[in-house]
Amino acid sequence: MKLFDPLELRGVRLRNRIAVSPMCEYSAVEGVPQTWHLVHLGSRAVGGAGLVIAEATAVEAIGRISPADTGIWNDAQAIAWSSIVDFVATQGAVPGIQLAHAGRKASTEIPWVGHGRVDPADGGWTPVAPSALAYSPDYPTPDALDDEGIAVVIDAFRMAARRAVDCGFRVIEVHAAHGYLLHQFLSPLSNHRTDAWGGSFGNRIRLARAVVAAVRSVIPENLPLLVRISATDWVDGGWDLEQSIALSGLLKGDGADLIDVSSGGLSPDQKIALGPGYQVPFAAQIRREAGIATGAVGLITEPTQAEAVIERGEADLVLLARELLRDPYWPRRAARELGAVINVPQQYGRAW
């Protein structure tokens, strides 16, 4: 059962190859995680996952997707995260966090409330981006970042990473996917700059590399750094797998330890070929050609399917999202189906 083999990343040992993918809960208050987050993340740690990654957490206030997103740009937020981290760790899972900046996809509604922009009069703000191009007509038009603003973003990631380590997080992930700020710089569809931050491939990847280097510089050598990327925009002329492979190899040299491979989110014109494990081939090719560990995510739902991804060497880690919303104890069910022996909390021992 390869799925239940431990995974070593630098000085951190995951008890298995199952990770909770970061999933926004839209339930924070002024960026502060609430009891909901303790129960949400804690239950998946009890459920047996090896790595529990907290949702896309904003590195500055204007980097939130919505006003209800979590943050880690101040001490009050960090204090609230600490108790959640402690509980996750006591259950044998490794606590991780995804550091994020939404860029032009910021200042939008909570999904179950509505869609599109939240105006400043209603608690929103003017977002920032590489270029003054809105994601879609019902999203806010961002301000294009200048050099000073870009420096602020890099420092915000650096400071957020430092706070995350102080909270006790043992894995840090940089969010450079799903059409958020770092991805916006990567893709020629959203980056129309003509300065040193746009145009050529080397210029478009400059911010992502600078953020990874900044985060790596402030986290301990023994802690792993993950980077989530969208392997393709699913739009002609956009970011694609070939560029993702090249970027991943460079990020390895910058101190990244694993590429968390997703796709899409940059353009409403995307045409995604959905199907079980539809993103796994991207993770496999990046792993093979860039020579870096990868995580696979996307419609991975069955234990035998997840086992095959690891057994075939297509990825080093599988990340589950919606399936773990449906069943927080999926890892325990997978262990039964695959014949693996795993530890069970003493409080639940009578059920096993």
GROMACS .gro file of C-alpha atoms in nm:
model
  352
    1MET     CA    1   0.000   0.000   0.000
    2LYS     CA    2   0.209   0.290  -0.129
    3LEU     CA    3  -0.063   0.538  -0.034
    4PHE     CA    4   0.009   0.468   0.333
    5ASP     CA    5   0.386   0.482   0.309
    6PRO     CA    6   0.537   0.779   0.497
    7LEU     CA    7   0.668   1.071   0.294
    8GLU     CA    8   0.978   1.260   0.399
    9LEU     CA    9   1.004   1.625   0.290
   10ARG     CA   10   1.319   1.783   0.430
   11GLY     CA   11   1.290   1.728   0.806
   12VAL     CA   12   0.915   1.663   0.810
   13ARG     CA   13   0.763   1.315   0.797
   14LEU     CA   14   0.406   1.268   0.678
   15ARG     CA   15   0.244   0.950   0.809
   16ASN     CA   16   0.091   0.879   0.466
   17ARG     CA   17   0.057   1.027   0.117
   18ILE     CA   18  -0.292   1.176   0.172
   19ALA     CA   19  -0.323   1.552   0.207
   20VAL     CA   20  -0.617   1.781   0.274
   21SER     CA   21  -0.614   2.030  -0.011
   22PRO     CA   22  -0.658   2.394   0.091
   23MET     CA   23  -1.027   2.482   0.075
   24CYS     CA   24  -1.165   2.829   0.147
   25GLU     CA   25  -1.437   2.822   0.410
   26TYR     CA   26  -1.536   3.191   0.388
   27SER     CA   27  -1.597   3.193   0.761
   28ALA     CA   28  -1.332   3.425   0.908
   29VAL     CA   29  -1.390   3.758   1.083
   30GLU     CA   30  -1.141   4.031   0.992
   31GLY     CA   31  -0.910   3.756   0.872
   32VAL     CA   32  -0.924   3.571   1.206
   33PRO     CA   33  -1.003   3.198   1.183
   34GLN     CA   34  -1.296   3.087   1.397
   35THR     CA   35  -1.414   2.774   1.579
   36TRP     CA   36  -1.541   2.652   1.242
   37HIS     CA   37  -1.183   2.630   1.119
   38LEU     CA   38  -1.076   2.433   1.425
   39VAL     CA   39  -1.352   2.178   1.368
   40HIS     CA   40  -1.307   2.169   0.989
   41LEU     CA   41  -0.930   2.115   0.994
   42GLY     CA   42  -0.925   1.919   1.319
   43SER     CA   43  -1.179   1.663   1.201
   44ARG     CA   44  -0.971   1.587   0.894
   45ALA     CA   45  -0.665   1.536   1.113
   46VAL     CA   46  -0.867   1.294   1.328
   47GLY     CA   47  -0.983   1.138   1.002
   48GLY     CA   48  -0.631   1.020   0.927
   49ALA     CA   49  -0.484   1.254   0.665
   50GLY     CA   50  -0.106   1.286   0.672
   51LEU     CA   51  -0.099   1.656   0.584
   52VAL     CA   52  -0.372   1.909   0.661
   53ILE     CA   53  -0.328   2.234   0.466
   54ALA     CA   54  -0.527   2.533   0.583
   55GLU     CA   55  -0.712   2.730   0.319
   56ALA     CA   56  -0.574   3.008   0.098
   57THR     CA   57  -0.478   3.258   0.367
   58ALA     CA   58  -0.420   3.617   0.267
   59VAL     CA   59  -0.081   3.775   0.327
   60GLU     CA   60  -0.238   4.122   0.331
   61ALA     CA   61  -0.592   4.254   0.368
   62ILE     CA   62  -0.638   4.344   0.001
   63GLY     CA   63  -0.520   3.995  -0.092
   64ARG     CA   64  -0.835   3.827   0.036
   65ILE     CA   65  -1.074   3.670  -0.215
   66SER     CA   66  -1.366   3.788  -0.002
   67PRO     CA   67  -1.408   3.986   0.320
   68ALA     CA   68  -1.464   3.650   0.497
   69ASP     CA   69  -1.126   3.498   0.406
   70THR     CA   70  -0.865   3.402   0.662
   71GLY     CA   71  -0.547   3.605   0.693
   72ILE     CA   72  -0.209   3.594   0.858
   73TRP     CA   73  -0.094   3.953   0.828
   74ASN     CA   74  -0.132   4.043   1.197
   75ASP     CA   75  -0.077   3.900   1.543
   76ALA     CA   76  -0.446   3.846   1.628
   77GLN     CA   77  -0.479   3.614   1.329
   78ALA     CA   78  -0.159   3.431   1.418
   79ILE     CA   79  -0.275   3.372   1.775
   80ALA     CA   80  -0.603   3.224   1.651
   81TRP     CA   81  -0.420   2.993   1.410
   82SER     CA   82  -0.191   2.863   1.686
   83SER     CA   83  -0.461   2.669   1.873
   84ILE     CA   84  -0.584   2.512   1.548
   85VAL     CA   85  -0.230   2.412   1.456
   86ASP     CA   86  -0.174   2.258   1.798
   87PHE     CA   87  -0.483   2.038   1.772
   88VAL     CA   88  -0.403   1.918   1.420
   89ALA     CA   89  -0.054   1.820   1.535
   90THR     CA   90  -0.180   1.632   1.841
   91GLN     CA   91  -0.381   1.407   1.608
   92GLY     CA   92  -0.071   1.295   1.421
   93ALA     CA   93  -0.121   1.507   1.109
   94VAL     CA   94   0.127   1.767   0.990
   95PRO     CA   95  -0.027   2.116   0.988
   96GLY     CA   96   0.034   2.322   0.675
   97ILE     CA   97  -0.089   2.655   0.543
   98GLN     CA   98  -0.131   2.801   0.197
   99LEU     CA   99  -0.017   3.163   0.171
  100ALA     CA  100  -0.210   3.355  -0.092
  101HIS     CA  101  -0.286   3.685  -0.258
  102ALA     CA  102  -0.600   3.700  -0.473
  103GLY     CA  103  -0.488   3.990  -0.692
  104ARG     CA  104  -0.764   4.087  -0.937
  105LYS     CA  105  -0.993   3.811  -0.803
  106ALA     CA  106  -1.013   3.987  -0.465
  107SER     CA  107  -1.301   4.183  -0.310
  108THR     CA  108  -1.568   3.938  -0.425
  109GLU     CA  109  -1.876   3.793  -0.260
  110ILE     CA  110  -1.895   3.485  -0.039
  111PRO     CA  111  -2.011   3.213  -0.282
  112TRP     CA  112  -2.337   3.130  -0.107
  113VAL     CA  113  -2.427   3.500  -0.075
  114GLY     CA  114  -2.374   3.611  -0.433
  115HIS     CA  115  -2.123   3.647  -0.715
  116GLY     CA  116  -1.885   3.912  -0.841
  117ARG     CA  117  -1.752   4.229  -0.683
  118VAL     CA  118  -1.802   4.368  -0.336
  119ASP     CA  119  -1.791   4.746  -0.366
  120PRO     CA  120  -1.588   4.956  -0.118
  121ALA     CA  121  -1.912   5.099   0.022
  122ASP     CA  122  -2.011   4.744   0.119
  123GLY     CA  123  -1.681   4.646   0.278
  124GLY     CA  124  -1.482   4.575  -0.036
  125TRP     CA  125  -1.170   4.740  -0.177
  126THR     CA  126  -0.984   4.807  -0.500
  127PRO     CA  127  -0.772   4.500  -0.583
  128VAL     CA  128  -0.430   4.497  -0.747
  129ALA     CA  129  -0.290   4.298  -1.038
  130PRO     CA  130  -0.008   4.296  -1.292
  131SER     CA  131  -0.229   4.489  -1.535
  132ALA     CA  132  -0.552   4.686  -1.501
  133LEU     CA  133  -0.763   4.405  -1.647
  134ALA     CA  134  -1.070   4.271  -1.470
  135TYR     CA  135  -1.120   3.894  -1.450
  136SER     CA  136  -1.467   3.938  -1.597
  137PRO     CA  137  -1.724   4.220  -1.634
  138ASP     CA  138  -1.876   4.152  -1.292
  139TYR     CA  139  -1.540   4.155  -1.113
  140PRO     CA  140  -1.369   4.476  -0.995
  141THR     CA  141  -1.112   4.642  -1.218
  142PRO     CA  142  -0.775   4.625  -1.041
  143ASP     CA  143  -0.499   4.880  -1.014
  144ALA     CA  144  -0.176   4.776  -1.188
  145LEU     CA  145   0.103   4.728  -0.936
  146ASP     CA  146   0.410   4.950  -0.962
  147ASP     CA  147   0.757   4.845  -0.845
  148GLU     CA  148   0.689   4.969  -0.493
  149GLY     CA  149   0.364   4.773  -0.477
  150ILE     CA  150   0.537   4.457  -0.599
  151ALA     CA  151   0.798   4.498  -0.325
  152VAL     CA  152   0.514   4.525  -0.071
  153VAL     CA  153   0.364   4.197  -0.198
  154ILE     CA  154   0.696   4.012  -0.172
  155ASP     CA  155   0.749   4.140   0.182
  156ALA     CA  156   0.392   4.047   0.277
  157PHE     CA  157   0.458   3.685   0.177
  158ARG     CA  158   0.786   3.692   0.369
  159MET     CA  159   0.626   3.823   0.688
  160ALA     CA  160   0.330   3.586   0.658
  161ALA     CA  161   0.567   3.290   0.628
  162ARG     CA  162   0.751   3.401   0.940
  163ARG     CA  163   0.424   3.427   1.132
  164ALA     CA  164   0.313   3.087   1.003
  165VAL     CA  165   0.629   2.922   1.135
  166ASP     CA  166   0.587   3.099   1.469
  167CYS     CA  167   0.229   2.959   1.484
  168GLY     CA  168   0.368   2.607   1.451
  169PHE     CA  169   0.285   2.529   1.088
  170ARG     CA  170   0.528   2.266   0.960
  171VAL     CA  171   0.458   2.295   0.588
  172ILE     CA  172   0.427   2.621   0.396
  173GLU     CA  173   0.264   2.639   0.054
  174VAL     CA  174   0.280   2.938  -0.181
  175HIS     CA  175  -0.035   2.978  -0.392
  176ALA     CA  176   0.061   3.053  -0.752
  177ALA     CA  177  -0.246   2.896  -0.915
  178HIS     CA  178  -0.618   2.938  -0.987
  179GLY     CA  179  -0.594   3.285  -1.136
  180TYR     CA  180  -0.471   3.457  -0.821
  181LEU     CA  181  -0.197   3.719  -0.813
  182LEU     CA  182   0.116   3.511  -0.877
  183HIS     CA  183  -0.063   3.318  -1.152
  184GLN     CA  184  -0.180   3.651  -1.300
  185PHE     CA  185   0.184   3.749  -1.341
  186LEU     CA  186   0.269   3.410  -1.496
  187SER     CA  187   0.004   3.415  -1.768
  188PRO     CA  188   0.028   3.638  -2.077
  189LEU     CA  189  -0.352   3.652  -2.074
  190SER     CA  190  -0.352   3.863  -1.756
  191ASN     CA  191   0.001   4.010  -1.762
  192HIS     CA  192   0.025   4.276  -2.033
  193ARG     CA  193   0.323   4.456  -1.878
  194THR     CA  194   0.614   4.580  -2.084
  195ASP     CA  195   0.859   4.628  -1.795
  196ALA     CA  196   1.082   4.377  -1.613
  197TRP     CA  197   0.776   4.198  -1.469
  198GLY     CA  198   0.606   4.117  -1.799
  199GLY     CA  199   0.651   4.012  -2.157
  200SER     CA  200   0.906   3.731  -2.173
  201PHE     CA  201   0.876   3.404  -1.984
  202GLY     CA  202   1.165   3.505  -1.759
  203ASN     CA  203   0.995   3.832  -1.669
  204ARG     CA  204   0.651   3.679  -1.610
  205ILE     CA  205   0.787   3.419  -1.367
  206ARG     CA  206   0.997   3.675  -1.181
  207LEU     CA  207   0.743   3.751  -0.907
  208ALA     CA  208   0.663   3.386  -0.832
  209ARG     CA  209   1.035   3.312  -0.801
  210ALA     CA  210   1.094   3.619  -0.585
  211VAL     CA  211   0.812   3.518  -0.349
  212VAL     CA  212   0.937   3.160  -0.321
  213ALA     CA  213   1.289   3.283  -0.248
  214ALA     CA  214   1.159   3.530   0.011
  215VAL     CA  215   0.953   3.263   0.188
  216ARG     CA  216   1.239   3.014   0.178
  217SER     CA  217   1.470   3.272   0.336
  218VAL     CA  218   1.262   3.298   0.655
  219ILE     CA  219   1.147   2.941   0.717
  220PRO     CA  220   1.378   2.688   0.883
  221GLU     CA  221   1.593   2.472   0.660
  222ASN     CA  222   1.421   2.158   0.786
  223LEU     CA  223   1.069   2.270   0.686
  224PRO     CA  224   0.939   2.196   0.336
  225LEU     CA  225   0.809   2.457   0.095
  226LEU     CA  226   0.533   2.365  -0.151
  227VAL     CA  227   0.414   2.568  -0.447
  228ARG     CA  228   0.071   2.524  -0.603
  229ILE     CA  229   0.058   2.603  -0.972
  230SER     CA  230  -0.202   2.578  -1.246
  231ALA     CA  231  -0.034   2.360  -1.506
  232THR     CA  232  -0.244   2.517  -1.782
  233ASP     CA  233  -0.494   2.798  -1.825
  234TRP     CA  234  -0.699   2.574  -2.058
  235VAL     CA  235  -0.703   2.871  -2.299
  236ASP     CA  236  -0.505   2.901  -2.621
  237GLY     CA  237  -0.220   3.148  -2.585
  238GLY     CA  238  -0.219   3.126  -2.206
  239TRP     CA  239   0.003   2.962  -1.946
  240ASP     CA  240   0.065   2.598  -2.037
  241LEU     CA  241   0.229   2.273  -1.933
  242GLU     CA  242   0.558   2.342  -2.111
  243GLN     CA  243   0.600   2.667  -1.916
  244SER     CA  244   0.494   2.490  -1.596
  245ILE     CA  245   0.766   2.230  -1.638
  246ALA     CA  246   1.028   2.499  -1.693
  247LEU     CA  247   0.907   2.702  -1.393
  248SER     CA  248   0.899   2.395  -1.167
  249GLY     CA  249   1.262   2.315  -1.240
  250LEU     CA  250   1.361   2.671  -1.154
  251LEU     CA  251   1.152   2.671  -0.836
  252LYS     CA  252   1.335   2.359  -0.724
  253GLY     CA  253   1.657   2.560  -0.742
  254ASP     CA  254   1.487   2.842  -0.549
  255GLY     CA  255   1.412   2.609  -0.257
  256ALA     CA  256   1.074   2.453  -0.338
  257ASP     CA  257   1.037   2.088  -0.238
  258LEU     CA  258   0.710   1.985  -0.403
  259ILE     CA  259   0.487   2.126  -0.677
  260ASP     CA  260   0.116   2.094  -0.600
  261VAL     CA  261  -0.026   2.060  -0.951
  262SER     CA  262  -0.372   2.197  -1.026
  263SER     CA  263  -0.498   2.385  -1.333
  264GLY     CA  264  -0.725   2.661  -1.457
  265GLY     CA  265  -0.883   2.955  -1.278
  266LEU     CA  266  -0.717   3.234  -1.477
  267SER     CA  267  -0.983   3.299  -1.739
  268PRO     CA  268  -1.362   3.259  -1.759
  269ASP     CA  269  -1.300   3.138  -2.117
  270GLN     CA  270  -1.130   2.818  -1.997
  271LYS     CA  271  -1.250   2.490  -2.141
  272ILE     CA  272  -1.154   2.212  -1.900
  273ALA     CA  273  -1.159   1.846  -2.000
  274LEU     CA  274  -1.304   1.713  -1.674
  275GLY     CA  275  -1.280   1.348  -1.574
  276PRO     CA  276  -1.151   1.130  -1.289
  277GLY     CA  277  -0.793   1.227  -1.211
  278TYR     CA  278  -0.789   1.468  -1.505
  279GLN     CA  279  -0.493   1.666  -1.365
  280VAL     CA  280  -0.278   1.366  -1.268
  281PRO     CA  281  -0.095   1.356  -1.607
  282PHE     CA  282   0.024   1.713  -1.545
  283ALA     CA  283   0.171   1.613  -1.207
  284ALA     CA  284   0.333   1.307  -1.362
  285GLN     CA  285   0.498   1.500  -1.645
  286ILE     CA  286   0.624   1.778  -1.419
  287ARG     CA  287   0.763   1.519  -1.176
  288ARG     CA  288   0.938   1.335  -1.458
  289GLU     CA  289   1.073   1.629  -1.658
  290ALA     CA  290   1.142   1.888  -1.388
  291GLY     CA  291   1.287   1.638  -1.141
  292ILE     CA  292   1.084   1.758  -0.845
  293ALA     CA  293   0.829   1.589  -0.619
  294THR     CA  294   0.467   1.660  -0.707
  295GLY     CA  295   0.122   1.644  -0.558
  296ALA     CA  296  -0.180   1.540  -0.766
  297VAL     CA  297  -0.527   1.685  -0.715
  298GLY     CA  298  -0.858   1.689  -0.900
  299LEU     CA  299  -1.142   1.435  -0.901
  300ILE     CA  300  -0.943   1.181  -0.704
  301THR     CA  301  -1.219   1.006  -0.512
  302GLU     CA  302  -1.153   0.633  -0.476
  303PRO     CA  303  -0.884   0.464  -0.261
  304THR     CA  304  -0.772   0.235  -0.545
  305GLN     CA  305  -0.741   0.537  -0.773
  306ALA     CA  306  -0.526   0.726  -0.521
  307GLU     CA  307  -0.314   0.416  -0.458
  308ALA     CA  308  -0.250   0.379  -0.831
  309VAL     CA  309  -0.130   0.739  -0.862
  310ILE     CA  310   0.136   0.680  -0.598
  311GLU     CA  311   0.220   0.324  -0.700
  312ARG     CA  312   0.279   0.425  -1.064
  313GLY     CA  313   0.503   0.713  -0.959
  314GLU     CA  314   0.276   0.978  -1.110
  315ALA     CA  315   0.295   1.187  -0.793
  316ASP     CA  316   0.439   1.169  -0.443
  317LEU     CA  317   0.124   1.294  -0.270
  318VAL     CA  318  -0.248   1.299  -0.344
  319LEU     CA  319  -0.450   1.598  -0.232
  320LEU     CA  320  -0.824   1.560  -0.179
  321ALA     CA  321  -1.070   1.847  -0.161
  322ARG     CA  322  -1.441   1.789  -0.221
  323GLU     CA  323  -1.413   1.421  -0.135
  324LEU     CA  324  -1.287   1.516   0.211
  325LEU     CA  325  -1.577   1.758   0.250
  326ARG     CA  326  -1.811   1.466   0.184
  327ASP     CA  327  -1.616   1.228   0.407
  328PRO     CA  328  -1.362   1.367   0.658
  329TYR     CA  329  -1.271   1.006   0.745
  330TRP     CA  330  -1.188   0.906   0.387
  331PRO     CA  331  -0.829   0.807   0.485
  332ARG     CA  332  -0.964   0.556   0.738
  333ARG     CA  333  -1.203   0.412   0.481
  334ALA     CA  334  -0.917   0.392   0.232
  335ALA     CA  335  -0.703   0.206   0.483
  336ARG     CA  336  -0.976  -0.053   0.536
  337GLU     CA  337  -1.030  -0.100   0.162
  338LEU     CA  338  -0.657  -0.128   0.087
  339GLY     CA  339  -0.573  -0.342   0.391
  340ALA     CA  340  -0.347  -0.088   0.560
  341VAL     CA  341  -0.311  -0.066   0.938
  342ILE     CA  342  -0.329   0.287   1.078
  343ASN     CA  343  -0.349   0.440   1.422
  344VAL     CA  344  -0.689   0.530   1.562
  345PRO     CA  345  -0.754   0.790   1.835
  346GLN     CA  346  -0.802   0.619   2.171
  347GLN     CA  347  -1.140   0.785   2.200
  348TYR     CA  348  -1.257   0.600   1.888
  349GLY     CA  349  -1.085   0.269   1.954
  350ARG     CA  350  -1.407   0.084   2.041
  351ALA     CA  351  -1.527   0.134   1.681
  352TRP     CA  352  -1.230  -0.042   1.525
   0.00000   0.00000   0.00000
